[in-house]
PDB file of C-alpha atoms and ligand atoms in Angstrom:
ATOM      1  CA  UNK A 286      54.186 -45.158 105.466  1.00 98.00           C
ATOM      2  CA  UNK A 287      50.458 -44.613 105.132  1.00 98.00           C
ATOM      3  CA  UNK A 288      48.310 -47.592 105.956  1.00 98.00           C
ATOM      4  CA  UNK A 289      44.541 -47.202 104.879  1.00 98.00           C
ATOM      5  CA  UNK A 290      41.808 -49.814 105.546  1.00 98.00           C
ATOM      6  CA  UNK A 291      38.616 -49.787 103.376  1.00 98.00           C
ATOM      7  CA  UNK A 292      35.854 -51.805 104.981  1.00 98.00           C
ATOM      8  CA  UNK A 293      33.593 -51.256 101.985  1.00 98.00           C
ATOM      9  CA  UNK A 294      30.199 -52.741 102.932  1.00 98.00           C
ATOM     10  CA  UNK A 295      31.561 -54.887 105.844  1.00 98.00           C
ATOM     11  CA  UNK A 296      31.431 -54.486 109.555  1.00 98.00           C
ATOM     12  CA  UNK A 297      28.657 -53.121 111.820  1.00 98.00           C
ATOM     13  CA  UNK A 298      28.865 -50.393 114.283  1.00 98.00           C
ATOM     14  CA  UNK A 299      29.492 -52.911 116.997  1.00 98.00           C
ATOM     15  CA  UNK A 300      32.111 -54.876 115.104  1.00 98.00           C
ATOM     16  CA  UNK A 301      33.803 -51.710 114.262  1.00 98.00           C
ATOM     17  CA  UNK A 302      34.224 -50.633 117.846  1.00 98.00           C
ATOM     18  CA  UNK A 303      35.738 -54.064 118.572  1.00 98.00           C
ATOM     19  CA  UNK A 304      38.186 -53.710 115.917  1.00 98.00           C
ATOM     20  CA  UNK A 305      39.057 -50.283 116.844  1.00 98.00           C
ATOM     21  CA  UNK A 306      39.824 -51.409 120.456  1.00 98.00           C
ATOM     22  CA  UNK A 307      42.188 -54.245 119.126  1.00 98.00           C
ATOM     23  CA  UNK A 308      43.886 -51.887 116.774  1.00 97.00           C
ATOM     24  CA  UNK A 309      44.387 -49.217 119.067  1.00 97.00           C
ATOM     25  CA  UNK A 310      46.479 -51.529 121.437  1.00 96.00           C
ATOM     26  CA  UNK A 311      48.450 -52.713 118.628  1.00 97.00           C
ATOM     27  CA  UNK A 312      49.441 -49.255 117.400  1.00 97.00           C
ATOM     28  CA  UNK A 313      51.370 -48.490 120.256  1.00 95.00           C
ATOM     29  CA  UNK A 314      54.212 -50.417 118.777  1.00 96.00           C
ATOM     30  CA  UNK A 315      53.847 -48.735 115.220  1.00 96.00           C
ATOM     31  CA  UNK A 316      56.626 -46.266 113.998  1.00 96.00           C
ATOM     32  CA  UNK A 317      55.726 -42.720 115.028  1.00 96.00           C
ATOM     33  CA  UNK A 318      55.891 -41.528 111.337  1.00 97.00           C
ATOM     34  CA  UNK A 319      53.690 -44.100 109.999  1.00 98.00           C
ATOM     35  CA  UNK A 320      50.044 -43.087 109.428  1.00 98.00           C
ATOM     36  CA  UNK A 321      46.831 -45.271 109.656  1.00 98.00           C
ATOM     37  CA  UNK A 322      43.280 -44.320 108.284  1.00 98.00           C
ATOM     38  CA  UNK A 323      40.334 -46.627 108.753  1.00 98.00           C
ATOM     39  CA  UNK A 324      37.174 -46.192 106.526  1.00 98.00           C
ATOM     40  CA  UNK A 325      34.239 -47.972 107.987  1.00 98.00           C
ATOM     41  CA  UNK A 326      30.739 -47.917 106.374  1.00 98.00           C
ATOM     42  CA  UNK A 327      28.742 -44.789 107.181  1.00 98.00           C
ATOM     43  CA  UNK A 328      26.570 -46.479 109.980  1.00 98.00           C
ATOM     44  CA  UNK A 329      29.827 -47.236 112.071  1.00 98.00           C
ATOM     45  CA  UNK A 330      31.206 -43.686 111.932  1.00 98.00           C
ATOM     46  CA  UNK A 331      31.891 -42.496 115.606  1.00 97.00           C
ATOM     47  CA  UNK A 332      34.501 -40.350 117.404  1.00 96.00           C
ATOM     48  CA  UNK A 333      37.246 -42.677 118.289  1.00 96.00           C
ATOM     49  CA  UNK A 334      40.625 -41.685 119.908  1.00 93.00           C
ATOM     50  CA  UNK A 335      43.886 -43.107 119.100  1.00 94.00           C
ATOM     51  CA  UNK A 336      46.932 -43.108 116.697  1.00 96.00           C
ATOM     52  CA  UNK A 337      44.896 -43.235 113.527  1.00 98.00           C
ATOM     53  CA  UNK A 338      42.070 -41.346 111.659  1.00 98.00           C
ATOM     54  CA  UNK A 339      38.677 -42.219 110.660  1.00 98.00           C
ATOM     55  CA  UNK A 340      37.451 -41.279 107.356  1.00 98.00           C
ATOM     56  CA  UNK A 341      34.180 -41.827 105.353  1.00 98.00           C
ATOM     57  CA  UNK A 342      34.164 -43.938 102.232  1.00 98.00           C
ATOM     58  CA  UNK A 343      31.644 -41.700 100.566  1.00 98.00           C
ATOM     59  CA  UNK A 344      29.545 -38.519 101.000  1.00 98.00           C
ATOM     60  CA  UNK A 345      27.182 -36.261  98.971  1.00 98.00           C
ATOM     61  CA  UNK A 346      28.749 -32.880  98.296  1.00 98.00           C
ATOM     62  CA  UNK A 347      26.243 -31.005 100.314  1.00 98.00           C
ATOM     63  CA  UNK A 348      25.800 -29.395 103.786  1.00 98.00           C
ATOM     64  CA  UNK A 349      22.295 -31.333 104.184  1.00 98.00           C
ATOM     65  CA  UNK A 350      19.375 -31.478 101.852  1.00 98.00           C
ATOM     66  CA  UNK A 351      16.894 -33.487  99.923  1.00 98.00           C
ATOM     67  CA  UNK A 352      19.418 -36.302  98.761  1.00 98.00           C
ATOM     68  CA  UNK A 353      17.737 -39.482  99.866  1.00 98.00           C
ATOM     69  CA  UNK A 354      20.062 -42.211 101.008  1.00 97.00           C
ATOM     70  CA  UNK A 355      23.036 -39.976 101.150  1.00 98.00           C
ATOM     71  CA  UNK A 356      24.986 -38.325 103.877  1.00 98.00           C
ATOM     72  CA  UNK A 357      26.421 -34.744 103.711  1.00 98.00           C
ATOM     73  CA  UNK A 358      28.711 -32.544 105.700  1.00 98.00           C
ATOM     74  CA  UNK A 359      26.443 -32.163 108.529  1.00 98.00           C
ATOM     75  CA  UNK A 360      26.355 -35.881 109.335  1.00 98.00           C
ATOM     76  CA  UNK A 361      30.233 -36.412 108.955  1.00 98.00           C
ATOM     77  CA  UNK A 362      30.634 -33.224 111.318  1.00 98.00           C
ATOM     78  CA  UNK A 363      28.642 -34.935 114.133  1.00 97.00           C
ATOM     79  CA  UNK A 364      31.500 -37.448 114.318  1.00 97.00           C
ATOM     80  CA  UNK A 365      34.152 -35.029 113.783  1.00 97.00           C
ATOM     81  CA  UNK A 366      35.129 -36.666 110.328  1.00 98.00           C
ATOM     82  CA  UNK A 367      37.384 -34.706 107.907  1.00 98.00           C
ATOM     83  CA  UNK A 368      38.825 -37.267 106.016  1.00 98.00           C
ATOM     84  CA  UNK A 369      37.114 -38.782 102.657  1.00 98.00           C
ATOM     85  CA  UNK A 370      37.596 -41.410 100.161  1.00 98.00           C
ATOM     86  CA  UNK A 371      36.845 -40.138  96.576  1.00 98.00           C
ATOM     87  CA  UNK A 372      36.874 -42.075  93.207  1.00 98.00           C
ATOM     88  CA  UNK A 373      37.228 -45.707  94.365  1.00 98.00           C
ATOM     89  CA  UNK A 374      36.762 -47.746  91.315  1.00 97.00           C
ATOM     90  CA  UNK A 375      33.646 -49.761  92.923  1.00 97.00           C
ATOM     91  CA  UNK A 376      31.753 -46.135  93.163  1.00 97.00           C
ATOM     92  CA  UNK A 377      32.951 -45.390  89.544  1.00 97.00           C
ATOM     93  CA  UNK A 378      32.069 -48.834  87.973  1.00 94.00           C
ATOM     94  CA  UNK A 379      29.292 -50.454  90.050  1.00 95.00           C
ATOM     95  CA  UNK A 380      27.463 -47.271  91.196  1.00 95.00           C
ATOM     96  CA  UNK A 381      28.216 -45.067  87.821  1.00 95.00           C
ATOM     97  CA  UNK A 382      29.924 -42.225  89.375  1.00 97.00           C
ATOM     98  CA  UNK A 383      31.112 -40.162  86.431  1.00 98.00           C
ATOM     99  CA  UNK A 384      34.503 -38.100  86.492  1.00 98.00           C
ATOM    100  CA  UNK A 385      32.390 -35.134  86.502  1.00 98.00           C
ATOM    101  CA  UNK A 386      30.614 -36.210  89.777  1.00 98.00           C
ATOM    102  CA  UNK A 387      33.756 -37.430  91.298  1.00 98.00           C
ATOM    103  CA  UNK A 388      35.255 -33.915  90.414  1.00 98.00           C
ATOM    104  CA  UNK A 389      32.218 -32.010  91.970  1.00 98.00           C
ATOM    105  CA  UNK A 390      32.580 -34.052  94.999  1.00 98.00           C
ATOM    106  CA  UNK A 391      36.399 -33.286  95.248  1.00 98.00           C
ATOM    107  CA  UNK A 392      35.723 -29.649  94.805  1.00 98.00           C
ATOM    108  CA  UNK A 393      33.156 -29.601  97.525  1.00 98.00           C
ATOM    109  CA  UNK A 394      35.089 -31.354 100.182  1.00 98.00           C
ATOM    110  CA  UNK A 395      38.326 -29.726  99.401  1.00 98.00           C
ATOM    111  CA  UNK A 396      36.653 -26.254 100.073  1.00 98.00           C
ATOM    112  CA  UNK A 397      35.701 -27.606 103.276  1.00 98.00           C
ATOM    113  CA  UNK A 398      39.299 -28.471 104.187  1.00 98.00           C
ATOM    114  CA  UNK A 399      38.952 -32.152 104.058  1.00 98.00           C
ATOM    115  CA  UNK A 400      41.884 -34.641 103.783  1.00 98.00           C
ATOM    116  CA  UNK A 401      40.976 -36.665 100.561  1.00 98.00           C
ATOM    117  CA  UNK A 402      42.265 -40.047  99.671  1.00 98.00           C
ATOM    118  CA  UNK A 403      41.630 -39.877  95.874  1.00 98.00           C
ATOM    119  CA  UNK A 404      41.644 -43.188  93.977  1.00 98.00           C
ATOM    120  CA  UNK A 405      42.532 -43.965  90.272  1.00 98.00           C
ATOM    121  CA  UNK A 406      43.018 -47.209  88.637  1.00 98.00           C
ATOM    122  CA  UNK A 407      42.646 -48.667  85.280  1.00 97.00           C
ATOM    123  CA  UNK A 408      40.632 -51.975  83.907  1.00 96.00           C
ATOM    124  CA  UNK A 409      42.346 -54.862  82.660  1.00 94.00           C
ATOM    125  CA  UNK A 410      41.741 -54.217  78.950  1.00 95.00           C
ATOM    126  CA  UNK A 411      43.552 -51.005  79.435  1.00 96.00           C
ATOM    127  CA  UNK A 412      46.340 -52.555  81.100  1.00 95.00           C
ATOM    128  CA  UNK A 413      46.893 -55.172  78.363  1.00 94.00           C
ATOM    129  CA  UNK A 414      47.207 -52.301  75.868  1.00 96.00           C
ATOM    130  CA  UNK A 415      50.562 -51.422  77.529  1.00 95.00           C
ATOM    131  CA  UNK A 416      52.116 -48.434  79.820  1.00 95.00           C
ATOM    132  CA  UNK A 417      51.026 -45.522  77.348  1.00 96.00           C
ATOM    133  CA  UNK A 418      47.430 -46.474  77.386  1.00 97.00           C
ATOM    134  CA  UNK A 419      47.556 -47.037  81.251  1.00 97.00           C
ATOM    135  CA  UNK A 420      48.968 -43.605  81.717  1.00 98.00           C
ATOM    136  CA  UNK A 421      46.374 -41.874  79.441  1.00 98.00           C
ATOM    137  CA  UNK A 422      43.459 -43.659  81.281  1.00 98.00           C
ATOM    138  CA  UNK A 423      44.877 -42.778  84.685  1.00 98.00           C
ATOM    139  CA  UNK A 424      45.707 -39.125  83.942  1.00 98.00           C
ATOM    140  CA  UNK A 425      42.083 -38.687  82.755  1.00 98.00           C
ATOM    141  CA  UNK A 426      40.847 -39.519  86.194  1.00 98.00           C
ATOM    142  CA  UNK A 427      42.497 -36.207  87.257  1.00 98.00           C
ATOM    143  CA  UNK A 428      40.221 -34.206  85.120  1.00 98.00           C
ATOM    144  CA  UNK A 429      38.630 -31.465  87.430  1.00 98.00           C
ATOM    145  CA  UNK A 430      40.916 -32.413  90.220  1.00 98.00           C
ATOM    146  CA  UNK A 431      43.451 -29.986  91.959  1.00 98.00           C
ATOM    147  CA  UNK A 432      46.332 -32.186  92.169  1.00 98.00           C
ATOM    148  CA  UNK A 433      48.063 -29.370  93.993  1.00 98.00           C
ATOM    149  CA  UNK A 434      45.700 -29.766  97.001  1.00 98.00           C
ATOM    150  CA  UNK A 435      47.569 -29.718 100.150  1.00 98.00           C
ATOM    151  CA  UNK A 436      45.666 -32.412 101.816  1.00 98.00           C
ATOM    152  CA  UNK A 437      45.542 -34.736  99.066  1.00 98.00           C
ATOM    153  CA  UNK A 438      46.639 -38.507  99.112  1.00 98.00           C
ATOM    154  CA  UNK A 439      46.440 -40.578  95.861  1.00 98.00           C
ATOM    155  CA  UNK A 440      45.866 -44.222  95.861  1.00 98.00           C
ATOM    156  CA  UNK A 441      46.729 -46.150  92.427  1.00 98.00           C
ATOM    157  CA  UNK A 442      44.665 -49.228  92.435  1.00 98.00           C
ATOM    158  CA  UNK A 443      44.592 -51.345  89.239  1.00 97.00           C
ATOM    159  CA  UNK A 444      40.713 -52.542  89.135  1.00 96.00           C
ATOM    160  CA  UNK A 445      41.847 -56.085  88.085  1.00 95.00           C
ATOM    161  CA  UNK A 446      43.945 -56.316  91.151  1.00 94.00           C
ATOM    162  CA  UNK A 447      41.072 -55.393  93.696  1.00 92.00           C
ATOM    163  CA  UNK A 448      39.484 -58.212  95.694  1.00 87.00           C
ATOM    164  CA  UNK A 449      40.970 -60.618  93.038  1.00 89.00           C
ATOM    165  CA  UNK A 450      43.864 -62.056  95.034  1.00 84.00           C
ATOM    166  CA  UNK A 451      46.161 -61.042  92.101  1.00 85.00           C
ATOM    167  CA  UNK A 452      48.258 -57.901  92.994  1.00 85.00           C
ATOM    168  CA  UNK A 453      49.920 -56.176  90.513  1.00 89.00           C
ATOM    169  CA  UNK A 454      53.681 -57.100  89.958  1.00 95.00           C
ATOM    170  CA  UNK A 455      56.561 -55.151  91.697  1.00 96.00           C
ATOM    171  CA  UNK A 456      57.328 -54.049  88.210  1.00 96.00           C
ATOM    172  CA  UNK A 457      53.916 -52.871  87.186  1.00 96.00           C
ATOM    173  CA  UNK A 458      53.670 -50.934  90.597  1.00 97.00           C
ATOM    174  CA  UNK A 459      57.125 -49.573  90.290  1.00 97.00           C
ATOM    175  CA  UNK A 460      56.811 -48.154  86.856  1.00 97.00           C
ATOM    176  CA  UNK A 461      53.258 -46.748  87.253  1.00 98.00           C
ATOM    177  CA  UNK A 462      54.112 -44.991  90.389  1.00 98.00           C
ATOM    178  CA  UNK A 463      57.323 -43.595  88.691  1.00 98.00           C
ATOM    179  CA  UNK A 464      55.142 -42.138  85.873  1.00 97.00           C
ATOM    180  CA  UNK A 465      52.273 -40.958  88.033  1.00 98.00           C
ATOM    181  CA  UNK A 466      55.066 -39.068  90.423  1.00 97.00           C
ATOM    182  CA  UNK A 467      55.997 -37.091  87.077  1.00 96.00           C
ATOM    183  CA  UNK A 468      52.620 -35.405  87.104  1.00 96.00           C
ATOM    184  CA  UNK A 469      51.621 -35.726  90.788  1.00 96.00           C
ATOM    185  CA  UNK A 470      53.727 -34.884  93.832  1.00 96.00           C
ATOM    186  CA  UNK A 471      51.602 -36.230  96.586  1.00 98.00           C
ATOM    187  CA  UNK A 472      51.719 -39.323  98.797  1.00 98.00           C
ATOM    188  CA  UNK A 473      50.890 -42.208  96.481  1.00 98.00           C
ATOM    189  CA  UNK A 474      49.424 -45.376  97.722  1.00 98.00           C
ATOM    190  CA  UNK A 475      49.248 -48.765  96.073  1.00 98.00           C
ATOM    191  CA  UNK A 476      45.995 -50.889  96.512  1.00 97.00           C
ATOM    192  CA  UNK A 477      44.775 -54.109  95.108  1.00 96.00           C
ATOM    193  CA  UNK A 478      45.056 -57.387  96.939  1.00 95.00           C
ATOM    194  CA  UNK A 479      47.601 -56.247  99.485  1.00 97.00           C
ATOM    195  CA  UNK A 480      47.948 -58.659 102.094  1.00 97.00           C
ATOM    196  CA  UNK A 481      50.373 -59.865 104.863  1.00 97.00           C
ATOM    197  CA  UNK A 482      52.391 -61.931 102.524  1.00 96.00           C
ATOM    198  CA  UNK A 483      53.112 -59.197  99.990  1.00 96.00           C
ATOM    199  CA  UNK A 484      53.041 -56.002 102.333  1.00 97.00           C
ATOM    200  CA  UNK A 485      56.788 -55.855 102.751  1.00 97.00           C
ATOM    201  CA  UNK A 486      57.673 -56.423  99.202  1.00 97.00           C
ATOM    202  CA  UNK A 487      55.082 -53.778  98.087  1.00 98.00           C
ATOM    203  CA  UNK A 488      56.115 -51.173 100.691  1.00 98.00           C
ATOM    204  CA  UNK A 489      59.801 -51.537  99.680  1.00 98.00           C
ATOM    205  CA  UNK A 490      58.954 -50.474  96.026  1.00 98.00           C
ATOM    206  CA  UNK A 491      60.358 -46.901  95.382  1.00 96.00           C
ATOM    207  CA  UNK A 492      57.500 -44.505  94.746  1.00 97.00           C
ATOM    208  CA  UNK A 493      54.948 -46.303  97.168  1.00 98.00           C
ATOM    209  CA  UNK A 494      54.237 -44.312 100.161  1.00 98.00           C
ATOM    210  CA  UNK A 495      51.698 -46.640 101.426  1.00 98.00           C
ATOM    211  CA  UNK A 496      48.760 -48.967 100.805  1.00 98.00           C
ATOM    212  CA  UNK A 497      44.993 -49.023 100.630  1.00 98.00           C
ATOM    213  CA  UNK A 498      43.830 -52.396 101.816  1.00 98.00           C
ATOM    214  CA  UNK A 499      40.474 -53.875 101.402  1.00 98.00           C
ATOM    215  CA  UNK A 500      39.827 -57.622 102.158  1.00 97.00           C
ATOM    216  CA  UNK A 501      43.032 -58.007 104.137  1.00 97.00           C
ATOM    217  CA  UNK A 502      42.108 -54.865 106.536  1.00 98.00           C
ATOM    218  CA  UNK A 503      38.868 -56.546 107.780  1.00 98.00           C
ATOM    219  CA  UNK A 504      40.485 -58.291 110.503  1.00 98.00           C
ATOM    220  CA  UNK A 505      42.191 -55.989 113.018  1.00 98.00           C
ATOM    221  CA  UNK A 506      45.064 -58.437 113.994  1.00 97.00           C
ATOM    222  CA  UNK A 507      45.734 -58.882 110.276  1.00 98.00           C
ATOM    223  CA  UNK A 508      45.820 -55.306 109.490  1.00 98.00           C
ATOM    224  CA  UNK A 509      47.998 -54.553 112.605  1.00 98.00           C
ATOM    225  CA  UNK A 510      50.505 -57.214 111.513  1.00 97.00           C
ATOM    226  CA  UNK A 511      50.928 -55.269 108.090  1.00 98.00           C
ATOM    227  CA  UNK A 512      51.310 -52.059 109.697  1.00 98.00           C
ATOM    228  CA  UNK A 513      53.927 -53.401 112.177  1.00 97.00           C
ATOM    229  CA  UNK A 514      55.552 -55.488 109.491  1.00 91.00           C
TER     230      UNK A 514
HETATM  231  C1  PEP B 788      40.052 -51.730  97.665  1.00 69.73           C
HETATM  232  O1  PEP B 788      39.059 -51.864  97.304  1.00 69.73           O
HETATM  233  O2  PEP B 788      40.424 -50.551  97.673  1.00 69.73           O
HETATM  234  C2  PEP B 788      41.149 -52.830  97.768  1.00 69.73           C
HETATM  235  C3  PEP B 788      42.455 -52.511  97.656  1.00 69.73           C
HETATM  236  O3  PEP B 788      40.481 -54.168  98.106  1.00 69.73           O
HETATM  237  P1  PEP B 788      41.421 -55.551  98.104  1.00 69.73           P
HETATM  238  O4  PEP B 788      42.734 -55.120  99.143  1.00 69.73           O
HETATM  239  O5  PEP B 788      40.505 -56.360  98.717  1.00 69.73           O
HETATM  240  O6  PEP B 788      41.988 -55.719  96.741  1.00 69.73           O
END
């Protein structure tokens, strides 16, 4: 199983260091085949040793240059970062990242050999139209994306389930993962209100290869409990 923690705009450099110290200890008890990823905010990126990988939540597709407010390859390389989250719905919806921009970012970091955790997900009005509409929407989020890329992990995150406390149902997750796996044969995570109470049920679903966790990942003890569940 893959367990990924997306801190979003939470935690500082200091609190991330404390978090990692707690997590590191807890991870001694994890199954060797389980993989853990932590995506702290950019200001908290650092070189941490342990049985987990640190990734960036975002970066601009450039080595360096005049892109005010952004970080590029040079800033990530300083901390040995080679994992990146791309396509998160908050970047698509709240920050206006178009599919074209997402794909451009994907191509650049793929060419740099980055491991990419690529997010897709539909809004509620599409979910309410039924499975066919959902799949059409989700597959469009692969436009310009090399789904054969060897270092690709996909996260299916229905937008209406993110940060709402309302996870998708087992049936919704199972049927969407099954349908996605007909197109993309990559590790497929589910994300959207995953927490200690539903982790076992979600990770037991066929076609779920792991989880991407927001709110419930912010506490190291809580997230560790989920990994060790
Ligand atoms: C996320 O933003 O990737 C996420 C899954 O958030 P939450 O777990 O809070 O729904």
